[in-house]
Amino acid sequence: MSIEILDPTTPAAPRPIEYSPRPGSLAGKRVALIENTKFNSDKLLQRIGEILKAEHGVAECTMYRKHNASVPAHEEIIAAIKTSADVMVAGIGD
Amino acid sequence: MPGTLTSKRFKVEDLAAAVDFCYTRGWSDGLPVVPPTESAVRAMLEAARLAPDAKLAYIRDRFVTVTAEKVAINAVMAGCKPEYMPVVAAAVEGIGDERWGYHGPGTSTGGAAVLMIVNGPIARELDINAGDNLFGPGWRANLTIGRAVRLVMRNVCGSMPGLLDRGTVGHPGKLSYVIAEKEAESPWAPLHVERGFRSEQSTVTVMAAEGPHQFYNQLSSTAEGILTTLADNMRISGNVMGQPHYCLVLAGEHMKTIAADGWDKKRIRQFVWEKTQNSHAHLKRTNRMSGALEPGDEDKMRPLVASPDDILVVAAGGRAGAFSCFIPGWSSAKSSAAITKEIKR
């Protein structure tokens, strides 16, 4: 005799994601660096910032620090970046 | 409990086909599951007096609402009896608490499991093991309640091993990691009473946790002697650089010896907190702390957890044997806090 079973899963809710238009050049742009608090992530980003300035003419780099590595950048960071940066660099370091 | 079950339904030929079907759909943790039929799922919901659409948790970073219906389906699959459902539901509320911070322990390379400590009358009523072979095997409640929570994490919250759950080595507690405190034999205030509940309330405490580390002391007949051994084993363990919690599980012989000296849980916590600190010099020499050695590093001490109160003490384990264990919490102090929820019935 056949039996009927129920689906135990909940699909992830679809979320529209829109990317901001990429600048044609980084020259004169303000860059935000998002540091995830893991060992040496600040040093890595600092070096990336130096390269962006030296090789791509970036005007300034500002480092932001997340509360911890396991959470997204918090609202204060996002709000600050929206008004004070043209480009941001973020990633997962492990 | 009335209410429509809205989950998609699948017809399969027989029981064996249902088990295989769950494997092929990716719904199993690797062990066979109990096919979740409507009658079994309804029995689960009725036992916890939950409507199918009751929201037990919201996982913010996944934008996922965890409903009682989905928890009940996964509890059936895990092999739970209906009367276990209130414990599963409370544990799901716990891992959905913002302070537990699901996204970290649910996904991290650090490989956290959900340690669940059950307190209060329900532990005895459901025969949740607090004694011999504490971490298993042998007790249905211990193995299926934790399994249900992990299946919810997999099937509802998206913590799929190898995809979103990226534990580098993980540990067997990720299958199930449920214990009860042995309140009837404990000389101390139960964990839930220390955390603000009444003794007649039933609770589950969830802690993002590494595996248990057993330690051995058959020589000492004093609290200080046993806890000195514990502290020595514990000093270099876990993240060392500051995890949110440790859990100490003190078993029969050790528990009696420590209590006979008049030590309560507060004194145990304070002693262990003081005796498990590492010097900055040692942490730097062993590549746990970054930076070059500086003057004063030999005397500059770093505790394993911020405060003695971050050490949970639980009386549990077999009566015989000079063994107990400690369990490091997962990750860092800011990432995940242990949460205690009342089990509603």
Short mmCIF file of C-alpha atoms in Angstrom, two decimals:
data_model
loop_
_atom_site.label_atom_id
_atom_site.label_comp_id
_atom_site.label_asym_id
_atom_site.label_seq_id
_atom_site.Cartn_x
_atom_site.Cartn_y
_atom_site.Cartn_z
CA MET A 1 0.00 0.00 0.00
CA SER A 2 1.42 3.38 -0.95
CA ILE A 3 2.11 5.97 1.67
CA GLU A 4 2.18 9.73 1.52
CA ILE A 5 4.98 11.70 3.12
CA LEU A 6 5.50 15.40 3.76
CA ASP A 7 8.35 17.59 2.56
CA PRO A 8 10.60 18.57 5.51
CA THR A 9 12.30 21.46 3.72
CA THR A 10 11.69 25.17 3.50
CA PRO A 11 13.16 26.71 0.39
CA ALA A 12 15.19 29.86 0.88
CA ALA A 13 13.11 32.93 0.13
CA PRO A 14 14.04 34.47 -3.21
CA ARG A 15 15.68 37.85 -2.82
CA PRO A 16 16.30 40.27 -5.64
CA ILE A 17 19.90 41.49 -5.65
CA GLU A 18 20.92 44.48 -7.70
CA TYR A 19 24.55 45.31 -8.20
CA SER A 20 25.60 48.93 -8.21
CA PRO A 21 27.09 50.03 -11.51
CA ARG A 22 30.86 49.52 -11.58
CA PRO A 23 33.00 52.65 -12.02
CA GLY A 24 35.00 52.76 -15.24
CA SER A 25 38.10 53.72 -13.29
CA LEU A 26 39.16 53.74 -9.63
CA ALA A 27 41.07 57.01 -10.05
CA GLY A 28 39.99 59.50 -7.40
CA LYS A 29 37.51 57.11 -5.83
CA ARG A 30 36.97 56.59 -2.10
CA VAL A 31 37.35 52.95 -1.06
CA ALA A 32 35.87 51.27 2.03
CA LEU A 33 37.67 48.20 3.35
CA ILE A 34 35.51 45.84 5.44
CA GLU A 35 37.60 43.99 8.00
CA ASN A 36 36.03 40.79 9.35
CA THR A 37 38.13 40.63 12.58
CA LYS A 38 39.99 37.42 11.75
CA PHE A 39 43.77 37.29 12.29
CA ASN A 40 45.66 39.44 9.77
CA SER A 41 42.55 40.42 7.80
CA ASP A 42 43.35 44.07 8.63
CA LYS A 43 46.90 43.69 7.33
CA LEU A 44 45.71 42.07 4.11
CA LEU A 45 43.16 44.83 3.48
CA GLN A 46 45.66 47.53 4.35
CA ARG A 47 47.98 46.13 1.70
CA ILE A 48 45.14 45.95 -0.81
CA GLY A 49 44.38 49.59 -0.05
CA GLU A 50 48.01 50.59 -0.65
CA ILE A 51 48.01 48.78 -4.00
CA LEU A 52 44.74 50.42 -5.02
CA LYS A 53 46.21 53.83 -4.24
CA ALA A 54 49.60 53.22 -5.88
CA GLU A 55 48.44 51.39 -8.98
CA HIS A 56 44.91 52.61 -9.55
CA GLY A 57 44.94 56.18 -8.25
CA VAL A 58 42.41 55.63 -5.48
CA ALA A 59 42.00 58.84 -3.46
CA GLU A 60 41.47 57.38 0.03
CA CYS A 61 40.83 54.14 1.85
CA THR A 62 38.86 53.77 5.09
CA MET A 63 38.83 50.58 7.15
CA TYR A 64 35.62 49.40 8.85
CA ARG A 65 35.53 46.57 11.38
CA LYS A 66 32.58 44.17 11.66
CA HIS A 67 31.32 43.11 15.10
CA ASN A 68 32.65 39.62 14.44
CA ALA A 69 33.46 37.30 11.56
CA SER A 70 30.15 35.44 11.70
CA VAL A 71 27.80 38.33 11.07
CA PRO A 72 27.17 40.59 8.11
CA ALA A 73 28.47 44.16 8.23
CA HIS A 74 26.23 46.00 10.68
CA GLU A 75 23.92 48.86 9.79
CA GLU A 76 26.23 51.66 10.96
CA ILE A 77 28.94 50.42 8.58
CA ILE A 78 26.53 50.17 5.66
CA ALA A 79 25.16 53.66 6.39
CA ALA A 80 28.66 55.16 6.60
CA ILE A 81 29.78 53.51 3.37
CA LYS A 82 26.73 54.73 1.49
CA THR A 83 27.68 58.34 2.15
CA SER A 84 31.47 58.22 2.30
CA ALA A 85 32.65 55.63 -0.21
CA ASP A 86 32.34 54.91 -3.93
CA VAL A 87 33.70 51.36 -3.82
CA MET A 88 34.09 48.75 -1.12
CA VAL A 89 36.23 45.68 -0.67
CA ALA A 90 34.85 42.83 1.46
CA GLY A 91 35.44 39.13 1.65
CA ILE A 92 35.57 36.05 3.80
CA GLY A 93 39.00 35.39 5.20
CA ASP A 94 39.84 32.12 6.94
CA MET B 1 -4.39 20.75 17.02
CA PRO B 2 -6.43 21.80 13.99
CA GLY B 3 -4.85 23.55 11.09
CA THR B 4 -3.89 22.69 7.56
CA LEU B 5 -0.56 21.12 6.80
CA THR B 6 0.79 23.03 3.84
CA SER B 7 3.93 21.03 3.06
CA LYS B 8 4.22 19.43 -0.34
CA ARG B 9 3.20 15.77 -0.38
CA PHE B 10 4.84 12.84 -2.11
CA LYS B 11 3.36 9.37 -2.69
CA VAL B 12 5.75 6.45 -2.42
CA GLU B 13 5.21 2.73 -2.84
CA ASP B 14 5.95 1.49 0.67
CA LEU B 15 8.01 2.09 3.81
CA ALA B 16 11.32 1.04 2.29
CA ALA B 17 10.71 3.24 -0.73
CA ALA B 18 9.92 6.16 1.58
CA VAL B 19 13.24 5.78 3.39
CA ASP B 20 15.09 5.65 0.06
CA PHE B 21 13.09 8.62 -1.23
CA CYS B 22 14.21 10.74 1.73
CA TYR B 23 17.83 9.79 1.00
CA THR B 24 17.56 10.67 -2.66
CA ARG B 25 15.94 14.03 -1.88
CA GLY B 26 18.86 14.91 0.42
CA TRP B 27 16.69 15.07 3.55
CA SER B 28 18.69 12.64 5.69
CA ASP B 29 21.76 13.16 7.86
CA GLY B 30 23.09 9.84 6.58
CA LEU B 31 21.04 7.53 8.77
CA PRO B 32 17.65 6.12 7.74
CA VAL B 33 14.73 8.36 8.66
CA VAL B 34 11.20 7.59 9.77
CA PRO B 35 8.85 8.55 6.91
CA PRO B 36 6.93 11.70 7.91
CA THR B 37 3.29 10.82 7.33
CA GLU B 38 0.50 13.27 8.10
CA SER B 39 -0.75 11.29 11.11
CA ALA B 40 2.72 11.13 12.66
CA VAL B 41 3.31 14.84 12.07
CA ARG B 42 -0.07 15.74 13.57
CA ALA B 43 0.66 13.65 16.66
CA MET B 44 3.89 15.57 17.08
CA LEU B 45 2.12 18.95 16.85
CA GLU B 46 -0.66 17.88 19.19
CA ALA B 47 1.80 16.74 21.85
CA ALA B 48 3.31 20.22 21.89
CA ARG B 49 -0.07 21.96 21.40
CA LEU B 50 1.33 23.85 18.45
CA ALA B 51 -0.53 25.00 15.35
CA PRO B 52 1.23 24.02 12.12
CA ASP B 53 1.86 27.63 11.19
CA ALA B 54 3.21 28.65 14.61
CA LYS B 55 6.53 30.43 14.13
CA LEU B 56 9.24 28.95 16.34
CA ALA B 57 12.22 30.84 14.97
CA TYR B 58 13.30 33.32 12.36
CA ILE B 59 16.79 32.87 10.98
CA ARG B 60 17.65 36.40 10.01
CA ASP B 61 20.63 35.79 7.78
CA ARG B 62 18.71 33.17 5.78
CA PHE B 63 15.38 35.04 5.77
CA VAL B 64 13.80 31.78 6.88
CA THR B 65 10.87 31.36 9.24
CA VAL B 66 10.90 28.01 11.02
CA THR B 67 7.34 26.81 11.48
CA ALA B 68 6.07 24.17 13.89
CA GLU B 69 4.94 22.08 10.92
CA LYS B 70 8.46 21.80 9.53
CA VAL B 71 9.92 21.11 12.96
CA ALA B 72 7.34 18.37 13.52
CA ILE B 73 8.12 16.75 10.16
CA ASN B 74 11.82 16.69 10.94
CA ALA B 75 11.15 15.41 14.46
CA VAL B 76 9.20 12.48 13.01
CA MET B 77 12.04 11.78 10.59
CA ALA B 78 14.54 11.85 13.46
CA GLY B 79 12.61 9.15 15.31
CA CYS B 80 11.20 11.30 18.10
CA LYS B 81 8.21 10.24 20.14
CA PRO B 82 5.46 12.90 20.06
CA GLU B 83 6.12 13.79 23.69
CA TYR B 84 9.66 14.88 22.76
CA MET B 85 8.29 17.63 20.51
CA PRO B 86 8.09 20.35 23.21
CA VAL B 87 11.83 19.88 23.86
CA VAL B 88 12.65 20.04 20.15
CA ALA B 89 10.49 23.15 19.76
CA ALA B 90 12.18 24.93 22.69
CA ALA B 91 15.64 24.04 21.36
CA VAL B 92 14.70 25.46 17.95
CA GLU B 93 13.54 28.64 19.69
CA GLY B 94 16.94 28.70 21.38
CA ILE B 95 19.01 28.47 18.21
CA GLY B 96 16.72 31.07 16.63
CA ASP B 97 17.48 33.55 19.41
CA GLU B 98 19.49 36.52 18.12
CA ARG B 99 22.03 36.08 20.91
CA TRP B 100 22.76 32.51 19.79
CA GLY B 101 23.60 33.99 16.41
CA TYR B 102 22.57 31.15 14.10
CA HIS B 103 24.65 32.15 11.11
CA GLY B 104 27.95 31.46 12.90
CA PRO B 105 27.46 28.06 14.51
CA GLY B 106 25.14 26.99 11.69
CA THR B 107 27.79 27.42 9.04
CA SER B 108 31.26 27.81 10.52
CA THR B 109 34.44 25.97 9.64
CA GLY B 110 34.82 25.73 13.43
CA GLY B 111 32.35 22.83 13.33
CA ALA B 112 30.02 23.67 16.20
CA ALA B 113 27.31 21.30 17.31
CA VAL B 114 24.28 22.30 19.37
CA LEU B 115 24.90 21.03 22.88
CA MET B 116 21.47 20.75 24.54
CA ILE B 117 21.18 20.44 28.30
CA VAL B 118 17.71 19.56 29.56
CA ASN B 119 16.67 20.50 33.08
CA GLY B 120 13.53 20.13 35.14
CA PRO B 121 10.86 17.44 35.51
CA ILE B 122 10.56 16.72 31.79
CA ALA B 123 14.03 15.19 31.70
CA ARG B 124 12.93 12.40 34.02
CA GLU B 125 9.51 12.03 32.41
CA LEU B 126 11.03 11.52 28.96
CA ASP B 127 13.93 9.38 30.24
CA ILE B 128 16.55 11.76 28.91
CA ASN B 129 19.78 10.19 30.00
CA ALA B 130 21.80 11.99 32.67
CA GLY B 131 23.90 9.00 33.76
CA ASP B 132 26.05 6.20 32.32
CA ASN B 133 27.18 6.73 28.74
CA LEU B 134 26.00 10.29 29.00
CA PHE B 135 26.83 11.22 25.43
CA GLY B 136 25.46 7.94 24.12
CA PRO B 137 24.58 5.55 22.77
CA GLY B 138 21.52 3.92 24.26
CA TRP B 139 18.75 6.45 24.86
CA ARG B 140 16.11 7.26 22.30
CA ALA B 141 15.32 10.72 23.69
CA ASN B 142 18.96 11.84 23.71
CA LEU B 143 19.67 10.63 20.20
CA THR B 144 16.48 11.69 18.47
CA ILE B 145 15.85 15.12 20.03
CA GLY B 146 19.27 16.38 18.96
CA ARG B 147 18.94 14.70 15.60
CA ALA B 148 15.63 16.48 15.04
CA VAL B 149 17.21 19.86 15.71
CA ARG B 150 20.08 19.10 13.34
CA LEU B 151 17.63 17.96 10.64
CA VAL B 152 15.77 21.26 11.05
CA MET B 153 19.09 23.06 10.61
CA ARG B 154 19.75 21.05 7.46
CA ASN B 155 16.32 20.98 5.88
CA VAL B 156 14.87 24.31 6.97
CA CYS B 157 17.75 26.63 7.84
CA GLY B 158 19.99 25.57 4.98
CA SER B 159 22.93 24.20 7.01
CA MET B 160 23.74 21.52 4.48
CA PRO B 161 27.09 19.84 5.21
CA GLY B 162 29.58 20.67 2.50
CA LEU B 163 27.55 23.61 1.23
CA LEU B 164 26.44 26.10 3.87
CA ASP B 165 27.69 24.03 6.83
CA ARG B 166 31.42 24.12 6.20
CA GLY B 167 32.74 22.50 9.40
CA THR B 168 36.36 21.61 8.64
CA VAL B 169 36.36 18.49 10.80
CA GLY B 170 33.06 18.75 12.68
CA HIS B 171 32.40 16.15 15.39
CA PRO B 172 29.94 13.35 16.23
CA GLY B 173 27.86 15.71 18.41
CA LYS B 174 26.59 17.22 15.19
CA LEU B 175 24.38 14.13 14.85
CA SER B 176 22.90 14.61 18.33
CA TYR B 177 24.27 16.21 21.50
CA VAL B 178 21.61 16.04 24.19
CA ILE B 179 22.09 15.44 27.90
CA ALA B 180 20.07 16.04 31.05
CA GLU B 181 21.40 17.23 34.38
CA LYS B 182 21.26 14.56 37.08
CA GLU B 183 19.26 16.75 39.41
CA ALA B 184 18.10 13.95 41.71
CA GLU B 185 21.67 13.12 42.74
CA SER B 186 23.26 16.52 42.36
CA PRO B 187 24.29 18.42 45.49
CA TRP B 188 24.11 21.71 43.58
CA ALA B 189 21.57 24.13 42.17
CA PRO B 190 20.52 22.92 38.71
CA LEU B 191 21.71 24.84 35.67
CA HIS B 192 18.29 26.29 34.86
CA VAL B 193 17.82 27.58 38.41
CA GLU B 194 21.20 29.32 38.17
CA ARG B 195 19.98 30.84 34.91
CA GLY B 196 16.83 32.32 36.44
CA PHE B 197 14.17 29.61 36.18
CA ARG B 198 12.29 27.83 38.94
CA SER B 199 13.27 24.24 39.71
CA GLU B 200 9.82 22.93 38.70
CA GLN B 201 10.10 24.51 35.25
CA SER B 202 11.57 22.45 32.44
CA THR B 203 14.14 24.05 30.19
CA VAL B 204 16.65 23.35 27.48
CA THR B 205 19.92 25.23 27.26
CA VAL B 206 21.56 25.38 23.84
CA MET B 207 25.26 26.09 23.51
CA ALA B 208 27.30 26.13 20.31
CA ALA B 209 29.95 23.61 21.24
CA GLU B 210 32.94 21.56 20.31
CA GLY B 211 33.12 17.91 21.35
CA PRO B 212 33.48 16.70 24.95
CA HIS B 213 37.03 16.36 26.34
CA GLN B 214 37.27 13.66 29.01
CA PHE B 215 39.70 14.03 31.90
CA TYR B 216 40.79 11.57 34.54
CA ASN B 217 41.64 11.94 38.22
CA GLN B 218 41.54 8.83 40.36
CA LEU B 219 44.07 10.01 42.93
CA SER B 220 42.70 13.07 44.61
CA SER B 221 40.09 13.11 47.34
CA THR B 222 39.71 16.89 47.35
CA ALA B 223 37.82 19.40 45.25
CA GLU B 224 40.99 21.35 44.62
CA GLY B 225 42.87 18.23 43.50
CA ILE B 226 40.25 17.18 40.95
CA LEU B 227 39.67 20.66 39.63
CA THR B 228 43.42 21.27 39.33
CA THR B 229 43.60 18.31 36.95
CA LEU B 230 40.58 19.59 35.07
CA ALA B 231 42.09 23.05 34.74
CA ASP B 232 45.40 21.62 33.53
CA ASN B 233 43.65 19.63 30.79
CA MET B 234 41.42 22.54 29.91
CA ARG B 235 43.94 25.35 29.81
CA ILE B 236 44.95 24.67 26.24
CA SER B 237 41.74 23.64 24.53
CA GLY B 238 39.14 25.04 22.23
CA ASN B 239 39.84 28.41 20.72
CA VAL B 240 42.05 29.48 23.69
CA MET B 241 41.91 33.07 22.45
CA GLY B 242 38.48 33.63 23.97
CA GLN B 243 35.42 31.54 23.33
CA PRO B 244 32.02 32.52 24.72
CA HIS B 245 31.55 29.59 27.10
CA TYR B 246 32.82 26.37 28.54
CA CYS B 247 30.59 23.65 29.94
CA LEU B 248 31.91 21.44 32.74
CA VAL B 249 30.17 18.08 33.14
CA LEU B 250 31.04 16.65 36.53
CA ALA B 251 30.18 12.99 36.96
CA GLY B 252 29.35 10.87 40.02
CA GLU B 253 32.65 10.27 41.81
CA HIS B 254 34.10 13.69 41.08
CA MET B 255 30.80 15.36 41.88
CA LYS B 256 30.65 13.70 45.31
CA THR B 257 34.27 14.47 46.15
CA ILE B 258 33.95 18.12 45.16
CA ALA B 259 30.65 18.54 47.02
CA ALA B 260 32.02 16.82 50.12
CA ASP B 261 34.54 19.64 50.39
CA GLY B 262 31.66 22.09 50.45
CA TRP B 263 32.31 23.62 47.05
CA ASP B 264 29.28 24.93 45.19
CA LYS B 265 29.06 25.68 41.46
CA LYS B 266 30.05 29.31 41.96
CA ARG B 267 33.27 28.34 43.71
CA ILE B 268 34.00 25.70 41.05
CA ARG B 269 33.57 28.28 38.30
CA GLN B 270 35.79 30.83 40.03
CA PHE B 271 38.58 28.31 40.69
CA VAL B 272 38.55 26.91 37.16
CA TRP B 273 38.42 30.39 35.62
CA GLU B 274 41.47 31.46 37.61
CA LYS B 275 43.45 28.28 36.98
CA THR B 276 42.91 28.07 33.24
CA GLN B 277 44.47 31.38 32.27
CA ASN B 278 47.41 31.45 29.88
CA SER B 279 50.21 33.97 29.79
CA HIS B 280 50.49 36.10 26.70
CA ALA B 281 54.06 34.83 26.43
CA HIS B 282 52.91 31.20 26.18
CA LEU B 283 50.18 32.06 23.68
CA LYS B 284 52.68 33.91 21.51
CA ARG B 285 55.34 31.21 21.77
CA THR B 286 52.81 28.59 20.67
CA ASN B 287 51.51 30.68 17.76
CA ARG B 288 48.06 31.20 19.23
CA MET B 289 48.44 34.92 19.75
CA SER B 290 49.96 37.16 17.11
CA GLY B 291 52.82 39.54 17.68
CA ALA B 292 56.34 39.47 19.08
CA LEU B 293 57.08 38.77 22.74
CA GLU B 294 57.07 41.93 24.81
CA PRO B 295 58.31 42.69 28.32
CA GLY B 296 55.63 41.73 30.82
CA ASP B 297 54.07 39.04 28.62
CA GLU B 298 55.06 36.28 31.06
CA ASP B 299 52.86 37.84 33.74
CA LYS B 300 50.08 39.13 31.53
CA MET B 301 47.27 36.56 31.73
CA ARG B 302 44.41 35.82 29.37
CA PRO B 303 41.38 33.89 30.66
CA LEU B 304 39.65 31.27 28.50
CA VAL B 305 36.32 33.05 28.90
CA ALA B 306 35.58 36.63 29.90
CA SER B 307 33.97 35.84 33.26
CA PRO B 308 33.57 32.85 35.61
CA ASP B 309 29.84 33.13 34.88
CA ASP B 310 30.55 32.06 31.30
CA ILE B 311 31.39 28.58 32.58
CA LEU B 312 28.31 26.35 32.76
CA VAL B 313 28.53 23.61 35.39
CA VAL B 314 26.37 20.51 35.00
CA ALA B 315 26.18 17.46 37.26
CA ALA B 316 25.80 14.43 34.96
CA GLY B 317 27.39 11.15 33.98
CA GLY B 318 27.75 7.70 35.50
CA ARG B 319 28.16 7.03 39.22
CA ALA B 320 31.27 4.90 38.81
CA GLY B 321 34.57 6.03 37.36
CA ALA B 322 36.91 8.92 38.04
CA PHE B 323 36.08 10.71 34.82
CA SER B 324 34.37 13.94 33.96
CA CYS B 325 34.61 16.25 30.98
CA PHE B 326 34.72 19.79 29.74
CA ILE B 327 33.25 21.15 26.52
CA PRO B 328 34.66 24.25 24.85
CA GLY B 329 32.18 26.64 23.35
CA TRP B 330 32.44 27.50 19.70
CA SER B 331 34.32 30.52 18.39
CA SER B 332 34.71 33.88 20.04
CA ALA B 333 33.04 35.73 22.88
CA LYS B 334 31.00 38.00 20.61
CA SER B 335 29.71 35.26 18.32
CA SER B 336 27.29 33.06 20.23
CA ALA B 337 25.78 33.02 23.70
CA ALA B 338 24.27 29.96 25.40
CA ILE B 339 20.50 30.38 25.60
CA THR B 340 18.04 28.75 28.00
CA LYS B 341 14.41 28.40 26.92
CA GLU B 342 11.47 27.11 28.87
CA ILE B 343 9.93 23.93 27.49
CA LYS B 344 6.26 24.78 27.12
CA ARG B 345 3.67 22.05 27.59
#
